[in-house]
């Protein structure tokens, strides 16, 4: 029996159960506000959001793989396209684009025009260092780590800070394939 | 009638996180099932290195005279394998369904710790339903 063909982001998004977008935005906003109250320091909140995203990402990746039927990506370029076109579409209902590849093909930017996490949000002056959507960088880092890629994900542009789009830089640090303890000298 | 003897789920480190037997034929005590799981994990890894072709993803099917073993490995390293009667059809599709149940009822349970043994009632209930459905479908297929 031939393997099932990979499904497009739109097809999967249409087939899963959806929740009210406002509820999602409000829930995320409540999380960020509570973290700010509990931790007080903006840097701490950024770190905590990244950690939460990481914990989500390590679980989300299997859901992504199960629903989308993709086979192993040939190179990092394909991985980035998968995240932008299928991943973001499937989970957030928005399509992102990939740009600014470096010469080795290990570093790129994922650009989001639309971001449901930040509907109705404005950052006050007291929270100027806050990366409101930092959970997304954790999610990508966690998900890729479970498929043998160590990455660094940072924000380049953030609309809440006055830029014109959301731009995440995803840098592949190294591929860490499964290691088996079959060394001859042990 | 084509039957499933047992189902194993192994985490990426080779530890057994779920074992279920269906009927007395596949039954194994806890120690044996743990041993079988680590053996399979190692054999699966070795098979990738033995393969003359690069990029082999490991053993998918083992056919013996009294049973078949179908294995599915996700890209995250978790292996799902089922020991069944020789000639049982549609096991790959069943393994895919079990993978989806795993992503739903195990991974989305916030109290489930990653790589730890699965103790999720919802997973058990839905798994039983999926196996029964599979059994029903295969017996209907045999009638046709």
mmCIF file of N, CA, C and O in Angstrom, chain A residues 1 4 7 55 58-73 91 143 145-148 178-182, chain B residues 12 41-42 45-46 48-49 73-76 78-79 90 92-93 96 99-100 102-104 106-110 112-115:
data_model
loop_
_atom_site.group_PDB
_atom_site.id
_atom_site.type_symbol
_atom_site.label_atom_id
_atom_site.label_comp_id
_atom_site.label_asym_id
_atom_site.label_seq_id
_atom_site.Cartn_x
_atom_site.Cartn_y
_atom_site.Cartn_z
ATOM 1 N N UNK A 1 0.862 -1.197 0.000
ATOM 2 C CA UNK A 1 0.000 0.000 0.000
ATOM 3 C C UNK A 1 0.892 1.239 0.000
ATOM 4 O O UNK A 1 1.757 1.392 0.845
ATOM 5 N N UNK A 4 0.400 7.487 2.317
ATOM 6 C CA UNK A 4 -0.537 8.577 2.019
ATOM 7 C C UNK A 4 0.250 9.821 1.644
ATOM 8 O O UNK A 4 1.333 10.063 2.155
ATOM 9 N N UNK A 7 -0.534 16.200 3.380
ATOM 10 C CA UNK A 7 -1.708 17.048 3.231
ATOM 11 C C UNK A 7 -1.302 18.516 3.349
ATOM 12 O O UNK A 7 -0.374 18.860 4.062
ATOM 13 N N UNK A 55 7.945 23.517 25.782
ATOM 14 C CA UNK A 55 7.162 22.377 26.267
ATOM 15 C C UNK A 55 5.993 22.054 25.351
ATOM 16 O O UNK A 55 5.602 20.897 25.228
ATOM 17 N N UNK A 58 7.577 20.347 21.905
ATOM 18 C CA UNK A 58 8.022 18.954 21.921
ATOM 19 C C UNK A 58 6.847 17.990 21.798
ATOM 20 O O UNK A 58 7.010 16.853 21.364
ATOM 21 N N UNK A 59 5.653 18.439 22.173
ATOM 22 C CA UNK A 59 4.461 17.598 22.017
ATOM 23 C C UNK A 59 3.748 17.841 20.696
ATOM 24 O O UNK A 59 3.162 16.939 20.123
ATOM 25 N N UNK A 60 3.825 19.080 20.245
ATOM 26 C CA UNK A 60 3.088 19.467 19.046
ATOM 27 C C UNK A 60 3.642 18.803 17.799
ATOM 28 O O UNK A 60 2.915 18.552 16.835
ATOM 29 N N UNK A 61 4.952 18.519 17.798
ATOM 30 C CA UNK A 61 5.582 18.011 16.598
ATOM 31 C C UNK A 61 4.960 16.684 16.149
ATOM 32 O O UNK A 61 4.725 16.484 14.959
ATOM 33 N N UNK A 62 4.641 15.801 17.104
ATOM 34 C CA UNK A 62 4.037 14.521 16.722
ATOM 35 C C UNK A 62 2.655 14.732 16.137
ATOM 36 O O UNK A 62 2.258 14.056 15.191
ATOM 37 N N UNK A 63 1.908 15.671 16.677
ATOM 38 C CA UNK A 63 0.587 16.007 16.144
ATOM 39 C C UNK A 63 0.745 16.491 14.707
ATOM 40 O O UNK A 63 0.019 16.078 13.802
ATOM 41 N N UNK A 64 1.725 17.354 14.498
ATOM 42 C CA UNK A 64 1.988 17.870 13.160
ATOM 43 C C UNK A 64 2.309 16.730 12.196
ATOM 44 O O UNK A 64 1.764 16.639 11.101
ATOM 45 N N UNK A 65 3.220 15.831 12.630
ATOM 46 C CA UNK A 65 3.646 14.739 11.762
ATOM 47 C C UNK A 65 2.502 13.775 11.477
ATOM 48 O O UNK A 65 2.356 13.296 10.358
ATOM 49 N N UNK A 66 1.676 13.526 12.497
ATOM 50 C CA UNK A 66 0.576 12.581 12.308
ATOM 51 C C UNK A 66 -0.463 13.139 11.339
ATOM 52 O O UNK A 66 -0.931 12.446 10.450
ATOM 53 N N UNK A 67 -0.814 14.425 11.511
ATOM 54 C CA UNK A 67 -1.885 14.971 10.679
ATOM 55 C C UNK A 67 -1.420 15.315 9.276
ATOM 56 O O UNK A 67 -2.188 15.276 8.339
ATOM 57 N N UNK A 68 -0.157 15.696 9.113
ATOM 58 C CA UNK A 68 0.247 16.191 7.804
ATOM 59 C C UNK A 68 0.861 15.124 6.911
ATOM 60 O O UNK A 68 1.025 15.359 5.712
ATOM 61 N N UNK A 69 1.193 13.935 7.472
ATOM 62 C CA UNK A 69 1.750 12.848 6.659
ATOM 63 C C UNK A 69 3.020 13.209 5.909
ATOM 64 O O UNK A 69 3.294 12.652 4.853
ATOM 65 N N UNK A 70 3.780 14.163 6.392
ATOM 66 C CA UNK A 70 4.996 14.504 5.645
ATOM 67 C C UNK A 70 6.048 13.439 5.854
ATOM 68 O O UNK A 70 6.078 12.772 6.879
ATOM 69 N N UNK A 71 6.926 13.297 4.884
ATOM 70 C CA UNK A 71 8.063 12.395 5.043
ATOM 71 C C UNK A 71 9.246 13.273 5.458
ATOM 72 O O UNK A 71 9.143 14.497 5.493
ATOM 73 N N UNK A 72 10.341 12.637 5.787
ATOM 74 C CA UNK A 72 11.519 13.365 6.271
ATOM 75 C C UNK A 72 11.944 14.453 5.281
ATOM 76 O O UNK A 72 12.047 14.197 4.084
ATOM 77 N N UNK A 73 12.184 15.638 5.777
ATOM 78 C CA UNK A 73 12.608 16.732 4.893
ATOM 79 C C UNK A 73 14.030 16.472 4.420
ATOM 80 O O UNK A 73 14.878 16.018 5.173
ATOM 81 N N UNK A 91 -1.916 25.252 12.715
ATOM 82 C CA UNK A 91 -2.157 25.562 14.113
ATOM 83 C C UNK A 91 -2.671 26.967 14.371
ATOM 84 O O UNK A 91 -3.394 27.192 15.326
ATOM 85 N N UNK A 143 9.875 21.892 18.835
ATOM 86 C CA UNK A 143 9.441 20.957 17.799
ATOM 87 C C UNK A 143 10.627 20.458 16.982
ATOM 88 O O UNK A 143 10.761 19.260 16.724
ATOM 89 N N UNK A 145 13.737 20.334 17.858
ATOM 90 C CA UNK A 145 14.656 19.523 18.643
ATOM 91 C C UNK A 145 14.234 18.058 18.659
ATOM 92 O O UNK A 145 15.073 17.168 18.659
ATOM 93 N N UNK A 146 12.922 17.806 18.628
ATOM 94 C CA UNK A 146 12.434 16.429 18.636
ATOM 95 C C UNK A 146 12.657 15.729 17.305
ATOM 96 O O UNK A 146 12.520 14.504 17.231
ATOM 97 N N UNK A 147 12.951 16.479 16.269
ATOM 98 C CA UNK A 147 13.299 15.837 15.000
ATOM 99 C C UNK A 147 14.764 16.079 14.682
ATOM 100 O O UNK A 147 15.157 16.299 13.540
ATOM 101 N N UNK A 148 15.578 16.052 15.727
ATOM 102 C CA UNK A 148 17.031 15.998 15.589
ATOM 103 C C UNK A 148 17.684 17.281 15.094
ATOM 104 O O UNK A 148 18.763 17.240 14.537
ATOM 105 N N UNK A 178 20.186 10.382 16.154
ATOM 106 C CA UNK A 178 20.160 9.453 17.288
ATOM 107 C C UNK A 178 21.508 8.767 17.419
ATOM 108 O O UNK A 178 22.040 8.274 16.448
ATOM 109 N N UNK A 179 22.030 8.731 18.622
ATOM 110 C CA UNK A 179 23.297 8.037 18.774
ATOM 111 C C UNK A 179 23.075 6.752 19.503
ATOM 112 O O UNK A 179 22.371 6.706 20.499
ATOM 113 N N UNK A 180 23.631 5.706 19.024
ATOM 114 C CA UNK A 180 23.482 4.416 19.678
ATOM 115 C C UNK A 180 24.808 4.021 20.290
ATOM 116 O O UNK A 180 25.850 4.178 19.682
ATOM 117 N N UNK A 181 24.762 3.483 21.490
ATOM 118 C CA UNK A 181 26.018 3.162 22.197
ATOM 119 C C UNK A 181 26.667 1.890 21.695
ATOM 120 O O UNK A 181 26.776 0.911 22.404
ATOM 121 N N UNK A 182 27.065 1.889 20.423
ATOM 122 C CA UNK A 182 27.691 0.674 19.906
ATOM 123 C C UNK A 182 29.168 0.923 19.621
ATOM 124 O O UNK A 182 29.649 0.675 18.528
ATOM 125 N N UNK B 12 11.948 7.084 22.289
ATOM 126 C CA UNK B 12 13.122 7.229 21.441
ATOM 127 C C UNK B 12 14.389 6.674 22.076
ATOM 128 O O UNK B 12 15.380 6.443 21.400
ATOM 129 N N UNK B 41 14.394 -2.345 19.836
ATOM 130 C CA UNK B 41 14.982 -1.031 19.635
ATOM 131 C C UNK B 41 16.384 -1.161 19.058
ATOM 132 O O UNK B 41 16.752 -0.485 18.089
ATOM 133 N N UNK B 42 17.176 -2.076 19.615
ATOM 134 C CA UNK B 42 18.544 -2.277 19.124
ATOM 135 C C UNK B 42 18.551 -2.855 17.710
ATOM 136 O O UNK B 42 19.306 -2.397 16.865
ATOM 137 N N UNK B 45 17.772 -0.281 15.196
ATOM 138 C CA UNK B 45 18.894 0.625 14.968
ATOM 139 C C UNK B 45 19.960 -0.051 14.112
ATOM 140 O O UNK B 45 20.505 0.552 13.191
ATOM 141 N N UNK B 46 20.250 -1.314 14.432
ATOM 142 C CA UNK B 46 21.275 -2.037 13.681
ATOM 143 C C UNK B 46 20.862 -2.191 12.226
ATOM 144 O O UNK B 46 21.693 -2.062 11.318
ATOM 145 N N UNK B 48 19.313 -0.224 10.416
ATOM 146 C CA UNK B 48 19.568 1.015 9.667
ATOM 147 C C UNK B 48 21.024 1.072 9.224
ATOM 148 O O UNK B 48 21.341 1.597 8.166
ATOM 149 N N UNK B 49 21.902 0.513 10.045
ATOM 150 C CA UNK B 49 23.313 0.557 9.693
ATOM 151 C C UNK B 49 23.688 -0.553 8.726
ATOM 152 O O UNK B 49 24.605 -0.412 7.932
ATOM 153 N N UNK B 73 7.873 3.742 12.832
ATOM 154 C CA UNK B 73 8.651 4.688 13.629
ATOM 155 C C UNK B 73 8.321 6.104 13.198
ATOM 156 O O UNK B 73 8.402 6.426 12.012
ATOM 157 N N UNK B 74 7.927 6.953 14.138
ATOM 158 C CA UNK B 74 7.654 8.337 13.775
ATOM 159 C C UNK B 74 8.981 9.062 13.593
ATOM 160 O O UNK B 74 10.028 8.578 14.034
ATOM 161 N N UNK B 75 8.945 10.244 12.976
ATOM 162 C CA UNK B 75 10.159 11.005 12.753
ATOM 163 C C UNK B 75 10.768 11.500 14.059
ATOM 164 O O UNK B 75 11.906 11.953 14.105
ATOM 165 N N UNK B 76 9.999 11.390 15.159
ATOM 166 C CA UNK B 76 10.546 11.794 16.453
ATOM 167 C C UNK B 76 11.184 10.626 17.185
ATOM 168 O O UNK B 76 11.644 10.766 18.316
ATOM 169 N N UNK B 78 9.764 7.681 18.144
ATOM 170 C CA UNK B 78 8.882 6.784 18.889
ATOM 171 C C UNK B 78 8.460 5.635 17.978
ATOM 172 O O UNK B 78 8.086 5.853 16.835
ATOM 173 N N UNK B 79 8.564 4.387 18.498
ATOM 174 C CA UNK B 79 8.219 3.234 17.661
ATOM 175 C C UNK B 79 6.947 2.563 18.158
ATOM 176 O O UNK B 79 6.757 2.371 19.353
ATOM 177 N N UNK B 90 -3.569 -4.654 6.567
ATOM 178 C CA UNK B 90 -3.910 -3.305 7.037
ATOM 179 C C UNK B 90 -3.279 -2.924 8.369
ATOM 180 O O UNK B 90 -3.798 -2.078 9.075
ATOM 181 N N UNK B 92 -0.369 -1.439 8.780
ATOM 182 C CA UNK B 92 0.259 -0.107 8.696
ATOM 183 C C UNK B 92 -0.776 0.970 8.968
ATOM 184 O O UNK B 92 -0.496 1.964 9.651
ATOM 185 N N UNK B 93 -1.957 0.782 8.403
ATOM 186 C CA UNK B 93 -3.025 1.766 8.629
ATOM 187 C C UNK B 93 -3.407 1.807 10.104
ATOM 188 O O UNK B 93 -3.611 2.882 10.675
ATOM 189 N N UNK B 96 -0.856 3.686 12.072
ATOM 190 C CA UNK B 96 -1.005 5.134 11.842
ATOM 191 C C UNK B 96 -2.129 5.685 12.741
ATOM 192 O O UNK B 96 -2.005 6.755 13.324
ATOM 193 N N UNK B 99 -0.866 5.914 16.204
ATOM 194 C CA UNK B 99 -0.001 7.087 16.310
ATOM 195 C C UNK B 99 -0.832 8.345 16.538
ATOM 196 O O UNK B 99 -0.518 9.164 17.397
ATOM 197 N N UNK B 100 -1.948 8.467 15.786
ATOM 198 C CA UNK B 100 -2.809 9.641 15.982
ATOM 199 C C UNK B 100 -3.442 9.637 17.367
ATOM 200 O O UNK B 100 -3.554 10.680 17.997
ATOM 201 N N UNK B 102 -2.111 8.391 19.984
ATOM 202 C CA UNK B 102 -1.000 8.763 20.876
ATOM 203 C C UNK B 102 -0.812 10.281 20.900
ATOM 204 O O UNK B 102 -0.692 10.886 21.964
ATOM 205 N N UNK B 103 -0.838 10.907 19.697
ATOM 206 C CA UNK B 103 -0.641 12.358 19.664
ATOM 207 C C UNK B 103 -1.798 13.075 20.345
ATOM 208 O O UNK B 103 -1.619 14.159 20.894
ATOM 209 N N UNK B 104 -2.996 12.488 20.315
ATOM 210 C CA UNK B 104 -4.137 13.128 20.959
ATOM 211 C C UNK B 104 -4.178 12.853 22.459
ATOM 212 O O UNK B 104 -4.056 13.754 23.268
ATOM 213 N N UNK B 106 -2.296 11.045 24.579
ATOM 214 C CA UNK B 106 -1.129 10.959 25.438
ATOM 215 C C UNK B 106 -0.406 12.296 25.463
ATOM 216 O O UNK B 106 -0.238 12.917 26.503
ATOM 217 N N UNK B 107 0.014 12.765 24.268
ATOM 218 C CA UNK B 107 0.812 13.989 24.224
ATOM 219 C C UNK B 107 0.046 15.225 24.639
ATOM 220 O O UNK B 107 0.623 16.174 25.152
ATOM 221 N N UNK B 108 -1.261 15.233 24.396
ATOM 222 C CA UNK B 108 -1.999 16.438 24.748
ATOM 223 C C UNK B 108 -2.446 16.415 26.194
ATOM 224 O O UNK B 108 -3.036 17.380 26.674
ATOM 225 N N UNK B 109 -2.170 15.327 26.901
ATOM 226 C CA UNK B 109 -2.471 15.273 28.327
ATOM 227 C C UNK B 109 -1.348 16.005 29.045
ATOM 228 O O UNK B 109 -0.202 15.547 29.028
ATOM 229 N N UNK B 110 -1.634 17.145 29.675
ATOM 230 C CA UNK B 110 -0.548 17.920 30.275
ATOM 231 C C UNK B 110 0.125 17.206 31.450
ATOM 232 O O UNK B 110 1.241 17.547 31.816
ATOM 233 N N UNK B 112 0.904 14.031 31.395
ATOM 234 C CA UNK B 112 1.745 12.949 30.910
ATOM 235 C C UNK B 112 3.169 13.462 30.787
ATOM 236 O O UNK B 112 3.412 14.475 30.148
ATOM 237 N N UNK B 113 4.110 12.763 31.401
ATOM 238 C CA UNK B 113 5.513 13.181 31.278
ATOM 239 C C UNK B 113 6.137 12.511 30.081
ATOM 240 O O UNK B 113 6.050 11.292 29.940
ATOM 241 N N UNK B 114 6.822 13.289 29.279
ATOM 242 C CA UNK B 114 7.399 12.758 28.046
ATOM 243 C C UNK B 114 8.343 11.591 28.335
ATOM 244 O O UNK B 114 9.086 11.624 29.315
ATOM 245 N N UNK B 115 8.335 10.622 27.471
ATOM 246 C CA UNK B 115 9.191 9.430 27.528
ATOM 247 C C UNK B 115 8.881 8.491 28.694
ATOM 248 O O UNK B 115 9.568 7.492 28.881
#
